[in-house]
Amino acid sequence: TPWDPPVRFAGLEQPERVEWGGAWFEIRRLEDVQARLDRIRINPEGGWRVEIGDFTADVINPDTRIERLAGFVEQLPDETIRFDIDELRTPFSRLAAAGQVRFQDDAPPVFDVVATADPLDFRDLVGMGVPVPSEGTARFQLTATSLPGARTRWVVEDAVVEALDSRITGRLAVVTGPGEPVFSDTRLSLEPLRLADLEALGLVDELPLLGEVTGTVASVDEFTAEAG
């Protein structure tokens, strides 16, 4: 079934969702598209490459805008998708990303991607229908790497997240996949963390107590058995 936002965000406009082939997909429309494609190459033996000099568009359902997109996207003969987006700018955010995704038959995609946000403004997330309050920003570098066994390693570095009345900085590393998440080399500074903000963000249900937490949260590195 399609995902429903927490009750506190039930009134937030959500993208249209349809079921196809037993899976649910979100539908978004691009309007007022203006694009300058510096080069388009098609390999007769398979694959293609598009170099984007500039791209703007209105994103409908819900509403936001791509104010600038520049970089390249290409597909190699083995159907690996490579990309390097120098800049993706929206009304309040600025993002960049590079990496590759290789699609496999009867297996999850294999990817190696690095993305940066400077900043990612929550107002843009609200414009895309993401159920978060509009008061917040995040700056970070994210590295996502596929591992054997359908696992993924996520590393967030140089993070500065400010939402509502909370501020968190530092680094987070976690491996997800079958079984419980495994943390490694994580150190977050709470400057402070207001427990009420966790409720407002929909991360937890009603807490038995409220207040502020300050200090450092560090993991034990499960891969080296040393302090993170």
PDB file of N, CA, C and O in Angstrom, residues 123-160:
ATOM      1  N   ARG A 123      12.450  23.533   3.442  1.00  0.00           N
ATOM      2  CA  ARG A 123      11.342  24.103   2.676  1.00  0.00           C
ATOM      3  C   ARG A 123      11.221  23.432   1.313  1.00  0.00           C
ATOM      4  O   ARG A 123      10.112  23.266   0.790  1.00  0.00           O
ATOM      5  N   ASP A 124      12.350  23.045   0.730  1.00  0.00           N
ATOM      6  CA  ASP A 124      12.297  22.319  -0.534  1.00  0.00           C
ATOM      7  C   ASP A 124      11.738  20.922  -0.343  1.00  0.00           C
ATOM      8  O   ASP A 124      11.022  20.394  -1.215  1.00  0.00           O
ATOM      9  N   LEU A 125      12.062  20.284   0.782  1.00  0.00           N
ATOM     10  CA  LEU A 125      11.509  18.952   1.049  1.00  0.00           C
ATOM     11  C   LEU A 125       9.994  19.023   1.188  1.00  0.00           C
ATOM     12  O   LEU A 125       9.268  18.166   0.659  1.00  0.00           O
ATOM     13  N   VAL A 126       9.512  20.054   1.881  1.00  0.00           N
ATOM     14  CA  VAL A 126       8.066  20.229   2.009  1.00  0.00           C
ATOM     15  C   VAL A 126       7.444  20.422   0.633  1.00  0.00           C
ATOM     16  O   VAL A 126       6.378  19.873   0.329  1.00  0.00           O
ATOM     17  N   GLY A 127       8.121  21.179  -0.241  1.00  0.00           N
ATOM     18  CA  GLY A 127       7.619  21.387  -1.586  1.00  0.00           C
ATOM     19  C   GLY A 127       7.542  20.118  -2.407  1.00  0.00           C
ATOM     20  O   GLY A 127       6.800  20.043  -3.391  1.00  0.00           O
ATOM     21  N   MET A 128       8.329  19.091  -2.019  1.00  0.00           N
ATOM     22  CA  MET A 128       8.292  17.797  -2.704  1.00  0.00           C
ATOM     23  C   MET A 128       7.376  16.808  -1.999  1.00  0.00           C
ATOM     24  O   MET A 128       7.312  15.634  -2.361  1.00  0.00           O
ATOM     25  N   GLY A 129       6.675  17.262  -0.957  1.00  0.00           N
ATOM     26  CA  GLY A 129       5.748  16.390  -0.255  1.00  0.00           C
ATOM     27  C   GLY A 129       6.363  15.554   0.836  1.00  0.00           C
ATOM     28  O   GLY A 129       5.711  14.656   1.366  1.00  0.00           O
ATOM     29  N   VAL A 130       7.632  15.830   1.195  1.00  0.00           N
ATOM     30  CA  VAL A 130       8.279  15.075   2.276  1.00  0.00           C
ATOM     31  C   VAL A 130       7.728  15.568   3.613  1.00  0.00           C
ATOM     32  O   VAL A 130       7.707  16.782   3.873  1.00  0.00           O
ATOM     33  N   PRO A 131       7.277  14.677   4.488  1.00  0.00           N
ATOM     34  CA  PRO A 131       6.605  15.084   5.720  1.00  0.00           C
ATOM     35  C   PRO A 131       7.579  15.536   6.805  1.00  0.00           C
ATOM     36  O   PRO A 131       7.901  14.797   7.740  1.00  0.00           O
ATOM     37  N   VAL A 132       8.081  16.756   6.681  1.00  0.00           N
ATOM     38  CA  VAL A 132       8.942  17.366   7.696  1.00  0.00           C
ATOM     39  C   VAL A 132       8.480  18.801   7.877  1.00  0.00           C
ATOM     40  O   VAL A 132       7.851  19.381   6.985  1.00  0.00           O
ATOM     41  N   PRO A 133       8.759  19.406   9.034  1.00  0.00           N
ATOM     42  CA  PRO A 133       8.474  20.830   9.179  1.00  0.00           C
ATOM     43  C   PRO A 133       9.397  21.645   8.295  1.00  0.00           C
ATOM     44  O   PRO A 133      10.482  21.187   7.910  1.00  0.00           O
ATOM     45  N   SER A 134       8.991  22.846   7.947  1.00  0.00           N
ATOM     46  CA  SER A 134       9.771  23.658   7.010  1.00  0.00           C
ATOM     47  C   SER A 134      10.946  24.360   7.669  1.00  0.00           C
ATOM     48  O   SER A 134      11.818  24.875   6.970  1.00  0.00           O
ATOM     49  N   GLU A 135      11.007  24.366   9.006  1.00  0.00           N
ATOM     50  CA  GLU A 135      12.068  25.093   9.693  1.00  0.00           C
ATOM     51  C   GLU A 135      13.281  24.201   9.908  1.00  0.00           C
ATOM     52  O   GLU A 135      13.379  23.495  10.903  1.00  0.00           O
ATOM     53  N   GLY A 136      14.202  24.203   8.940  1.00  0.00           N
ATOM     54  CA  GLY A 136      15.405  23.408   9.126  1.00  0.00           C
ATOM     55  C   GLY A 136      16.278  23.389   7.892  1.00  0.00           C
ATOM     56  O   GLY A 136      15.821  23.628   6.773  1.00  0.00           O
ATOM     57  N   THR A 137      17.574  23.119   8.107  1.00  0.00           N
ATOM     58  CA  THR A 137      18.529  22.949   7.018  1.00  0.00           C
ATOM     59  C   THR A 137      19.493  21.832   7.376  1.00  0.00           C
ATOM     60  O   THR A 137      19.668  21.488   8.551  1.00  0.00           O
ATOM     61  N   ALA A 138      20.128  21.273   6.361  1.00  0.00           N
ATOM     62  CA  ALA A 138      21.146  20.242   6.578  1.00  0.00           C
ATOM     63  C   ALA A 138      22.270  20.458   5.575  1.00  0.00           C
ATOM     64  O   ALA A 138      22.022  20.713   4.396  1.00  0.00           O
ATOM     65  N   ARG A 139      23.494  20.367   6.077  1.00  0.00           N
ATOM     66  CA  ARG A 139      24.688  20.395   5.228  1.00  0.00           C
ATOM     67  C   ARG A 139      25.470  19.123   5.502  1.00  0.00           C
ATOM     68  O   ARG A 139      25.682  18.760   6.659  1.00  0.00           O
ATOM     69  N   PHE A 140      25.941  18.457   4.431  1.00  0.00           N
ATOM     70  CA  PHE A 140      26.617  17.175   4.630  1.00  0.00           C
ATOM     71  C   PHE A 140      27.228  16.697   3.337  1.00  0.00           C
ATOM     72  O   PHE A 140      26.909  17.192   2.254  1.00  0.00           O
ATOM     73  N   GLN A 141      28.093  15.668   3.467  1.00  0.00           N
ATOM     74  CA  GLN A 141      28.524  14.850   2.337  1.00  0.00           C
ATOM     75  C   GLN A 141      28.099  13.425   2.624  1.00  0.00           C
ATOM     76  O   GLN A 141      28.391  12.882   3.691  1.00  0.00           O
ATOM     77  N   LEU A 142      27.406  12.808   1.672  1.00  0.00           N
ATOM     78  CA  LEU A 142      26.903  11.450   1.822  1.00  0.00           C
ATOM     79  C   LEU A 142      27.575  10.546   0.813  1.00  0.00           C
ATOM     80  O   LEU A 142      27.594  10.844  -0.388  1.00  0.00           O
ATOM     81  N   THR A 143      28.129   9.423   1.289  1.00  0.00           N
ATOM     82  CA  THR A 143      28.688   8.393   0.421  1.00  0.00           C
ATOM     83  C   THR A 143      27.882   7.116   0.623  1.00  0.00           C
ATOM     84  O   THR A 143      27.740   6.645   1.754  1.00  0.00           O
ATOM     85  N   ALA A 144      27.355   6.574  -0.464  1.00  0.00           N
ATOM     86  CA  ALA A 144      26.578   5.339  -0.408  1.00  0.00           C
ATOM     87  C   ALA A 144      27.248   4.303  -1.302  1.00  0.00           C
ATOM     88  O   ALA A 144      27.465   4.556  -2.490  1.00  0.00           O
ATOM     89  N   THR A 145      27.586   3.146  -0.706  1.00  0.00           N
ATOM     90  CA  THR A 145      28.332   2.120  -1.431  1.00  0.00           C
ATOM     91  C   THR A 145      27.685   0.761  -1.213  1.00  0.00           C
ATOM     92  O   THR A 145      27.417   0.372  -0.071  1.00  0.00           O
ATOM     93  N   SER A 146      27.436   0.043  -2.291  1.00  0.00           N
ATOM     94  CA  SER A 146      26.894  -1.308  -2.178  1.00  0.00           C
ATOM     95  C   SER A 146      27.957  -2.271  -1.675  1.00  0.00           C
ATOM     96  O   SER A 146      29.130  -2.180  -2.049  1.00  0.00           O
ATOM     97  N   LEU A 147      27.536  -3.211  -0.822  1.00  0.00           N
ATOM     98  CA  LEU A 147      28.408  -4.248  -0.286  1.00  0.00           C
ATOM     99  C   LEU A 147      27.829  -5.617  -0.623  1.00  0.00           C
ATOM    100  O   LEU A 147      26.648  -5.731  -0.972  1.00  0.00           O
ATOM    101  N   PRO A 148      28.648  -6.668  -0.539  1.00  0.00           N
ATOM    102  CA  PRO A 148      28.118  -8.014  -0.785  1.00  0.00           C
ATOM    103  C   PRO A 148      26.978  -8.340   0.183  1.00  0.00           C
ATOM    104  O   PRO A 148      26.891  -7.787   1.283  1.00  0.00           O
ATOM    105  N   GLY A 149      26.107  -9.243  -0.247  1.00  0.00           N
ATOM    106  CA  GLY A 149      25.005  -9.657   0.609  1.00  0.00           C
ATOM    107  C   GLY A 149      23.862  -8.670   0.641  1.00  0.00           C
ATOM    108  O   GLY A 149      23.131  -8.608   1.639  1.00  0.00           O
ATOM    109  N   ALA A 150      23.680  -7.871  -0.421  1.00  0.00           N
ATOM    110  CA  ALA A 150      22.585  -6.902  -0.513  1.00  0.00           C
ATOM    111  C   ALA A 150      22.624  -5.884   0.614  1.00  0.00           C
ATOM    112  O   ALA A 150      21.597  -5.406   1.085  1.00  0.00           O
ATOM    113  N   ARG A 151      23.837  -5.546   1.047  1.00  0.00           N
ATOM    114  CA  ARG A 151      24.000  -4.538   2.093  1.00  0.00           C
ATOM    115  C   ARG A 151      24.495  -3.225   1.480  1.00  0.00           C
ATOM    116  O   ARG A 151      25.042  -3.198   0.382  1.00  0.00           O
ATOM    117  N   THR A 152      24.307  -2.139   2.214  1.00  0.00           N
ATOM    118  CA  THR A 152      24.735  -0.818   1.768  1.00  0.00           C
ATOM    119  C   THR A 152      25.407  -0.089   2.918  1.00  0.00           C
ATOM    120  O   THR A 152      24.899  -0.090   4.051  1.00  0.00           O
ATOM    121  N   ARG A 153      26.552   0.492   2.629  1.00  0.00           N
ATOM    122  CA  ARG A 153      27.252   1.313   3.624  1.00  0.00           C
ATOM    123  C   ARG A 153      26.947   2.777   3.340  1.00  0.00           C
ATOM    124  O   ARG A 153      27.150   3.277   2.228  1.00  0.00           O
ATOM    125  N   TRP A 154      26.452   3.475   4.361  1.00  0.00           N
ATOM    126  CA  TRP A 154      26.117   4.892   4.281  1.00  0.00           C
ATOM    127  C   TRP A 154      27.055   5.662   5.202  1.00  0.00           C
ATOM    128  O   TRP A 154      27.150   5.342   6.395  1.00  0.00           O
ATOM    129  N   VAL A 155      27.735   6.653   4.669  1.00  0.00           N
ATOM    130  CA  VAL A 155      28.631   7.482   5.475  1.00  0.00           C
ATOM    131  C   VAL A 155      28.240   8.941   5.275  1.00  0.00           C
ATOM    132  O   VAL A 155      28.251   9.443   4.143  1.00  0.00           O
ATOM    133  N   VAL A 156      27.872   9.596   6.357  1.00  0.00           N
ATOM    134  CA  VAL A 156      27.538  11.019   6.333  1.00  0.00           C
ATOM    135  C   VAL A 156      28.658  11.752   7.069  1.00  0.00           C
ATOM    136  O   VAL A 156      28.917  11.475   8.251  1.00  0.00           O
ATOM    137  N   GLU A 157      29.328  12.684   6.390  1.00  0.00           N
ATOM    138  CA  GLU A 157      30.449  13.412   6.964  1.00  0.00           C
ATOM    139  C   GLU A 157      30.172  14.910   6.942  1.00  0.00           C
ATOM    140  O   GLU A 157      29.377  15.402   6.142  1.00  0.00           O
ATOM    141  N   ASP A 158      30.870  15.618   7.836  1.00  0.00           N
ATOM    142  CA  ASP A 158      30.770  17.090   7.907  1.00  0.00           C
ATOM    143  C   ASP A 158      29.317  17.528   7.999  1.00  0.00           C
ATOM    144  O   ASP A 158      28.908  18.520   7.379  1.00  0.00           O
ATOM    145  N   ALA A 159      28.541  16.813   8.793  1.00  0.00           N
ATOM    146  CA  ALA A 159      27.108  17.093   8.874  1.00  0.00           C
ATOM    147  C   ALA A 159      26.834  18.238   9.845  1.00  0.00           C
ATOM    148  O   ALA A 159      27.412  18.305  10.935  1.00  0.00           O
ATOM    149  N   VAL A 160      25.945  19.118   9.443  1.00  0.00           N
ATOM    150  CA  VAL A 160      25.394  20.160  10.303  1.00  0.00           C
ATOM    151  C   VAL A 160      23.904  20.203  10.027  1.00  0.00           C
ATOM    152  O   VAL A 160      23.473  20.630   8.948  1.00  0.00           O
TER     153      VAL A 160
END
